[in-house]
Coordinates of C-alpha atoms in Angstrom, one line a residue:
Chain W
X1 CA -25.9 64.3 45.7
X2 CA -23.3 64.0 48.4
X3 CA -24.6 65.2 51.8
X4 CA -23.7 69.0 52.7
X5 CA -20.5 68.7 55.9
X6 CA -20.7 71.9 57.5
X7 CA -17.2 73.1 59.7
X8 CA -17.1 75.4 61.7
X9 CA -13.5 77.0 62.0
X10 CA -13.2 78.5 65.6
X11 CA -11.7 82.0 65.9
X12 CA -10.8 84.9 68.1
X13 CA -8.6 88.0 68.4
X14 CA -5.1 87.0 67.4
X15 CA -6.0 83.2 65.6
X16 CA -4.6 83.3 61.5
X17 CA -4.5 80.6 59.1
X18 CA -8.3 80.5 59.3
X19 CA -8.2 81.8 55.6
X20 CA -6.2 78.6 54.6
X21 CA -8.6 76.1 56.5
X22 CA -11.5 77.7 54.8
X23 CA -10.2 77.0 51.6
X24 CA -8.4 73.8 52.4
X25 CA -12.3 72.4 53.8
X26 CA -14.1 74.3 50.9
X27 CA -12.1 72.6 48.3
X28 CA -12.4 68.9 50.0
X29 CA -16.1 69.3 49.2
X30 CA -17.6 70.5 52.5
X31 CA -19.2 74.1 53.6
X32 CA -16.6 75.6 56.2
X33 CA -17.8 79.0 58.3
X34 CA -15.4 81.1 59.9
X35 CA -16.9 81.1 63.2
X36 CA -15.8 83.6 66.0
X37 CA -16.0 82.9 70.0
X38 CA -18.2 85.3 70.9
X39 CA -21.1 84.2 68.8
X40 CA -21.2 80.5 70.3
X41 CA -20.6 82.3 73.2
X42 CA -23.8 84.5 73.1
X43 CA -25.9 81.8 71.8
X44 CA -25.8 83.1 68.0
X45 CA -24.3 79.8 66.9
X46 CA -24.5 76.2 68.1
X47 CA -21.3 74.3 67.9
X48 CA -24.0 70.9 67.6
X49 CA -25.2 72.2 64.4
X50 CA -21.9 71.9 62.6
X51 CA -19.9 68.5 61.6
X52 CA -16.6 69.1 61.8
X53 CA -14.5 71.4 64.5
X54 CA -11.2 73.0 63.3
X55 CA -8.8 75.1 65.9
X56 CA -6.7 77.4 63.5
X57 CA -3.1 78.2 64.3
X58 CA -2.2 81.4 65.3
X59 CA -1.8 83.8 68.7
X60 CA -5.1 83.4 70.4
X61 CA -5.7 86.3 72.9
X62 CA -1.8 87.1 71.7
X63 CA -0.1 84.0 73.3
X64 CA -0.5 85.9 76.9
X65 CA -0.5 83.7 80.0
X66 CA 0.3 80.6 78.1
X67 CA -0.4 79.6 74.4
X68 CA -3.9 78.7 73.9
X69 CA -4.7 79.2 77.9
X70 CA -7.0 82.1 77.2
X71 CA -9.2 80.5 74.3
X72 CA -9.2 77.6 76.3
X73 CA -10.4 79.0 79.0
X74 CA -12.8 80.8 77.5
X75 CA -14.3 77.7 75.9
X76 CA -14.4 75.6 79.2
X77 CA -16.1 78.5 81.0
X78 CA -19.1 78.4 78.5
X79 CA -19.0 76.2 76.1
X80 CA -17.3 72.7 77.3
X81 CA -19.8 70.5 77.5
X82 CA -21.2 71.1 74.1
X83 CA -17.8 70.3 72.7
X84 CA -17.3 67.5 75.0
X85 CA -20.9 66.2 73.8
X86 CA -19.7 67.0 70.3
X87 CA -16.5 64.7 70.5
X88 CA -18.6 62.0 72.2
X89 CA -20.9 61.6 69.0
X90 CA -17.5 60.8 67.2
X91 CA -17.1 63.6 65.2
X92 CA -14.2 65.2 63.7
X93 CA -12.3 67.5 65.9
X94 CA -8.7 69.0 64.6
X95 CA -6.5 71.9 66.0
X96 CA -2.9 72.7 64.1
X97 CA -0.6 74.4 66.1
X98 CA -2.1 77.1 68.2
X99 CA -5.4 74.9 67.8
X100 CA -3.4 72.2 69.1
X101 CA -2.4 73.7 72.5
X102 CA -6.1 74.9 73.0
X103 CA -6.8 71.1 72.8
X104 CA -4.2 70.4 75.0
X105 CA -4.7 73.2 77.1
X106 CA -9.1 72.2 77.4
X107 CA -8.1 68.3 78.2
X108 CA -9.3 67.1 74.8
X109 CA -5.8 65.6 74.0
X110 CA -4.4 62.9 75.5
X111 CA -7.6 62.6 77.3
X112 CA -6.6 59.0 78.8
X113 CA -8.9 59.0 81.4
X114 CA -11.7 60.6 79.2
X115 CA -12.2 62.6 82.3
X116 CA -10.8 65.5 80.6
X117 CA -8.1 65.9 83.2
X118 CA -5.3 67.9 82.1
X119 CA -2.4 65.2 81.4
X120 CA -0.1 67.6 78.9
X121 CA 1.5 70.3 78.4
X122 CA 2.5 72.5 75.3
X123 CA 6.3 74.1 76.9
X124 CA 8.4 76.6 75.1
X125 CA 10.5 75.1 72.8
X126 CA 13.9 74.1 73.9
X127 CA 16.0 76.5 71.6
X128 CA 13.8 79.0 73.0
X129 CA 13.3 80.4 69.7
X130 CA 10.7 80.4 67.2
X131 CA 11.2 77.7 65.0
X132 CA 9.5 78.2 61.3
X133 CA 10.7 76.0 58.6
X134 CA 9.2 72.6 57.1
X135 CA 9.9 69.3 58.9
X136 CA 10.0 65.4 58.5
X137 CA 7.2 63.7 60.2
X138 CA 6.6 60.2 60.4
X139 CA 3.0 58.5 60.2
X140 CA 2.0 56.3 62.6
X141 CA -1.8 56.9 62.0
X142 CA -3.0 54.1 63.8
X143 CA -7.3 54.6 63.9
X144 CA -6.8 58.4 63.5
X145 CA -9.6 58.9 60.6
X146 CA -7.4 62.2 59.5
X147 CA -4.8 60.1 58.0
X148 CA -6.4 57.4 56.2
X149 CA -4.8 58.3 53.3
X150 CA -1.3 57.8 54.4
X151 CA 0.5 54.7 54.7
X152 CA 2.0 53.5 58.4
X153 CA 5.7 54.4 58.5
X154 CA 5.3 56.9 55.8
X155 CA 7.5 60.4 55.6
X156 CA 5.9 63.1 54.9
X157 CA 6.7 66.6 55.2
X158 CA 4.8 70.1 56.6
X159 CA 5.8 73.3 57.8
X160 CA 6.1 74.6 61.1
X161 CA 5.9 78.0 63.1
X162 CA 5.9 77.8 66.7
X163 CA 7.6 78.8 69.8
X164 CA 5.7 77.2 72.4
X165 CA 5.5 73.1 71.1
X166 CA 7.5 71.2 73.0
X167 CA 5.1 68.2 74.1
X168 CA 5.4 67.1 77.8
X169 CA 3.1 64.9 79.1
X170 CA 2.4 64.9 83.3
X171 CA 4.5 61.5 83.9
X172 CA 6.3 59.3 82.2
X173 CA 3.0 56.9 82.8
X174 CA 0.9 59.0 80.5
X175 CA 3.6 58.7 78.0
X176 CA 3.7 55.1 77.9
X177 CA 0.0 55.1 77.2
X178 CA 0.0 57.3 74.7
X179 CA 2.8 55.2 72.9
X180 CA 0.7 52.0 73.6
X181 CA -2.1 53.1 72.3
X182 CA -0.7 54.7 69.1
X183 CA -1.9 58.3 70.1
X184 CA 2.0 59.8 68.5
X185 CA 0.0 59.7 65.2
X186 CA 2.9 61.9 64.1
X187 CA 6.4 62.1 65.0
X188 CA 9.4 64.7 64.0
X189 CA 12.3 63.1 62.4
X190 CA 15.2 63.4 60.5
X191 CA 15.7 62.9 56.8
X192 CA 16.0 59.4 56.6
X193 CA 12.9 58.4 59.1
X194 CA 15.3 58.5 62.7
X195 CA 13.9 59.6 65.7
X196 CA 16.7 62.3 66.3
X197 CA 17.5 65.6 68.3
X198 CA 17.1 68.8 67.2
X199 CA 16.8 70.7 64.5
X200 CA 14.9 67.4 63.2
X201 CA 13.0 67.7 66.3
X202 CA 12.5 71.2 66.3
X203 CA 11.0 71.7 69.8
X204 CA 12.8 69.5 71.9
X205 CA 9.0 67.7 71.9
X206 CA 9.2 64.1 74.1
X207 CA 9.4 61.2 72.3
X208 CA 9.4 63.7 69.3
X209 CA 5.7 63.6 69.3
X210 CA 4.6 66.2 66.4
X211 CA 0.7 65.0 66.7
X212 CA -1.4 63.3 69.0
X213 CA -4.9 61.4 68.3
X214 CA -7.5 60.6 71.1
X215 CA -8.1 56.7 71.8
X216 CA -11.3 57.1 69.2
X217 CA -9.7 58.5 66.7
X218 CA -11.9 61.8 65.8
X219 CA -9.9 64.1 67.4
X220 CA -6.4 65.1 66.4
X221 CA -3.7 67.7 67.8
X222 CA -0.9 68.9 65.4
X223 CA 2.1 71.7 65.7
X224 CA 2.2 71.4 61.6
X225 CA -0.1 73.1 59.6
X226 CA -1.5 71.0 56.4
X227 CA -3.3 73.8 55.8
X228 CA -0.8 75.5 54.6
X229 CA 0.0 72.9 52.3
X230 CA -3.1 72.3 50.9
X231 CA -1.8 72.6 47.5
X232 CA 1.2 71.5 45.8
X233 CA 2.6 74.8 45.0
X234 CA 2.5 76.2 48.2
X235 CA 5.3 73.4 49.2
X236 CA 8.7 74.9 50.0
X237 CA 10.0 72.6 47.3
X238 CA 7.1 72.3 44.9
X239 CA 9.4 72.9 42.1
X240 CA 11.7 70.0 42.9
X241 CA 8.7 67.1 42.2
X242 CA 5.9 65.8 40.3
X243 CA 2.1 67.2 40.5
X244 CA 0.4 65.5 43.3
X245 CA -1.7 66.8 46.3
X246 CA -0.1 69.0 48.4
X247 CA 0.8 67.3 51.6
X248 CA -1.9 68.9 53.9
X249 CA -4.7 67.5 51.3
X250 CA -5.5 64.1 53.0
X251 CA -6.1 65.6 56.8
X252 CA -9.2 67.8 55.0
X253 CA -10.1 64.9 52.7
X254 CA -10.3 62.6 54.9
X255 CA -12.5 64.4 57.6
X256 CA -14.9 65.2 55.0
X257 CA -15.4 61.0 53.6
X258 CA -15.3 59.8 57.2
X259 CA -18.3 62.0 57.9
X260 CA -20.1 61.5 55.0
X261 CA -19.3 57.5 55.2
X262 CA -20.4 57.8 58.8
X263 CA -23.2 60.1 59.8
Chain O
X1 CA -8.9 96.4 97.9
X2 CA -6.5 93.7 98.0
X3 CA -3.6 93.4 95.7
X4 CA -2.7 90.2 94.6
X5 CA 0.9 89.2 93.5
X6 CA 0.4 85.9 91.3
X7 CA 4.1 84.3 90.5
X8 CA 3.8 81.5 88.2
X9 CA 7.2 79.6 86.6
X10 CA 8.2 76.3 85.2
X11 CA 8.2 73.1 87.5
X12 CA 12.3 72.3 88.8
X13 CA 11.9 69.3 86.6
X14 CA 10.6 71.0 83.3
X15 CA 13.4 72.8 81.5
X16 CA 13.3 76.2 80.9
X17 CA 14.9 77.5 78.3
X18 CA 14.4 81.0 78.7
X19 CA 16.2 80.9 81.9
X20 CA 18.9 78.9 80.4
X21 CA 19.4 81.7 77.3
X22 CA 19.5 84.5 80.2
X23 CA 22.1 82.2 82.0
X24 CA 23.9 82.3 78.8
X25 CA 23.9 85.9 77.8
X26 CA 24.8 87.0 81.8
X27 CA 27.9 84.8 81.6
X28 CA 28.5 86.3 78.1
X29 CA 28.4 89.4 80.3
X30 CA 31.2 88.2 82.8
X31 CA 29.6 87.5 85.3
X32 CA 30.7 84.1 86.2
X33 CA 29.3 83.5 89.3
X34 CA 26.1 82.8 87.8
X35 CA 25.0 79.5 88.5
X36 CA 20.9 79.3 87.8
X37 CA 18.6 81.4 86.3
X38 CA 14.9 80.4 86.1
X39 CA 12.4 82.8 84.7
X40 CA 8.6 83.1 85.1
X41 CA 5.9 85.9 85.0
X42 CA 4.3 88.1 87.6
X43 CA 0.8 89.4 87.9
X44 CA -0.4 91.9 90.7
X45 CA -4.1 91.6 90.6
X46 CA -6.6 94.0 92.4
X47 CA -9.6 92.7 93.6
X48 CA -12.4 94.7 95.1
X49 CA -12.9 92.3 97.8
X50 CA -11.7 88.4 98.4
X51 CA -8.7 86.8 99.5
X52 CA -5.6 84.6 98.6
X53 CA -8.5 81.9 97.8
X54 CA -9.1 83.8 94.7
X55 CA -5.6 83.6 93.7
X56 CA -5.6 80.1 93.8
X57 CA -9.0 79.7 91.9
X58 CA -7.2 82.2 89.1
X59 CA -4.1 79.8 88.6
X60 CA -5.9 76.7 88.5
X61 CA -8.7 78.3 85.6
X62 CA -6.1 80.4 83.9
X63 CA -3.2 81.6 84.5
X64 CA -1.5 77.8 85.3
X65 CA -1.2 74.4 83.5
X66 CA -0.4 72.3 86.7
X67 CA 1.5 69.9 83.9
X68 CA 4.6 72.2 83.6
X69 CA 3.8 75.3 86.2
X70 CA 4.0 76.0 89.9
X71 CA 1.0 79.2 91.3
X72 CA 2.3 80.8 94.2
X73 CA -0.1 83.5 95.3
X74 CA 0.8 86.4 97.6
X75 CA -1.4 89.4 99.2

């Protein structure tokens, strides 16, 4: 009998898509808990007594001060060094948009240094709209254990619904270290697999980085959301190709064998 | 009491493309003599006691990411 993965999927006032990441971990075999601040806050829950960690998009705290600022701060003031001890065991940690710039925003991503010094930034998007429509991404998944399942160089596609995700790292230094290391796990480009401007690039993001993975590989940053592409049919174009997984499938998958594989 | 005013905006070298769209739309509007708009938010903060030092400690915990934004804190 495969060994039970517990998740805990991390909310507060204003988050959304948790729905979708419940189902998206509770159909890749695992036992996912919507899991609100306030109780790891008051001691009710223990992030150490789940295996995976999964920031949900959304408007956390209603995007005031800065997108993800208030979670994140929240989470530093009383609960950072259980999550810091949590990603030091090597275990799963993924944010999709909203969840990304709390990662960001609490120094988990880039997290050169591993001093958790902030290096990045999540900025308003260029167009200084809200961009929402699906986008090219290219895989570059390097160790990242969320995309075992996809092949280097691979296209795939996801959607997107931000208006703060416009990736800008503190110097051009940290840049090149995150391009050495193969930390742009994922990168927004145009139809045929270019690195181009916008709309490809809908966020005017450097480098076009769409995702970033830590050095180790267990934590992982995204603007897309797979989980809203967990299945086939909910694809913009699902009725233009073949049954398959949806396109969000192998982040959840993936998680769930790499932690049954290793702990 | 003391009233903080907390300005916080975009570094010069990140763009900001709120300003530019304002830029944009006041041109749109005639006036041509516009050459730079840069936008930000403000936040007048009462405290019951404390000082500017206060100000600073709430733009580097919160209300700042020293990546992209500049804290200047008034009383």
């Amino acid at each position: 009998m495969n060994r039970d993965v517990k998740v805990a999927i991390l909310t507060m006032e204003g988050t959304n898509n948790e729905e979708e990441a419940y189902l998206s971990f509770k159909h890749s075999d695992s036992s996912p808990e919507i899991v609100h601040l306030k109780k790891l806050e008051n001691g009710t829950k223990k992030l150490g007594s789940y295996d995976i960690i999964f920031f949900p998009g959304g408007f956390s705290a209603g995007d005031y001060v800065r997108a993800g600022a208030v979670m994140a701060a929240r989470i530093r003031s009383r609960l950072m060094k259980d999550l810091e001890k949590f990603v030091e065991t090597g275990k799963p940690v993924m944010g999709s948009c909203n969840g990304f710039q709390v990662l960001v925003e609490l120094a988990l991503i880039p997290n050169l240094t591993k001093e958790y010094e902030l290096e990045a930034a999540l900025a308003p998007n260029m167009s200084n709209r809200f961009e929402a429509r699906t986008v090219y991404l290219r895989v570059n998944r390097g160790n990242c254990l969320f995309l075992r399942g996809f092949r280097d160089g691979e296209i795939i596609k996801l959607p997107i619904a931000h208006s703060e995700g416009r990736f800008t790292p503190r110097d051009g230094n940290v840049l090149r270290k995150i391009i050495k290391n193969g930390m742009n796990v994922l990168s927004y480009v145009d139809d045929k697999g270019r690195l181009s401007g916008y709309p490809w690039n809908p966020n005017g993001s450097e480098h076009n980085i769409a995702g970033i993975c830590n050095r180790e590989g267990n934590v992982l940053g995204i603007m897309p959301h797979p989980e809203r592409v967990f299945y086939n049919v909910t694809e913009s174009d699902w009725t233009r190709h073949e049954w398959r997984p949806g396109m969000g499938y192998p982040f959840f998958m993936n998680a769930v064998q790499f932690l049954r594989e290793k702990f | 009491m003391v009233v903080l005013r907390i300005t916080v905006t975009l570094k010069k070298a990140v763009e900001d493309s709120e300003g530019s769209s304002v830029l944009k739309a006041l041109r749109l509007l005639g006036y041509d003599n516009v050459r730079e708009v840069r936008s930000g938010k403000v936040y007048f903060i009462t405290l019951t006691k404390g000082s500017k030092k206060a100000g600073k400690e709430f733009c580097e915990k919160l209300l700042a990411n020293p990546v992209i934004n500049e804290c200047v804190v008034d009383d």
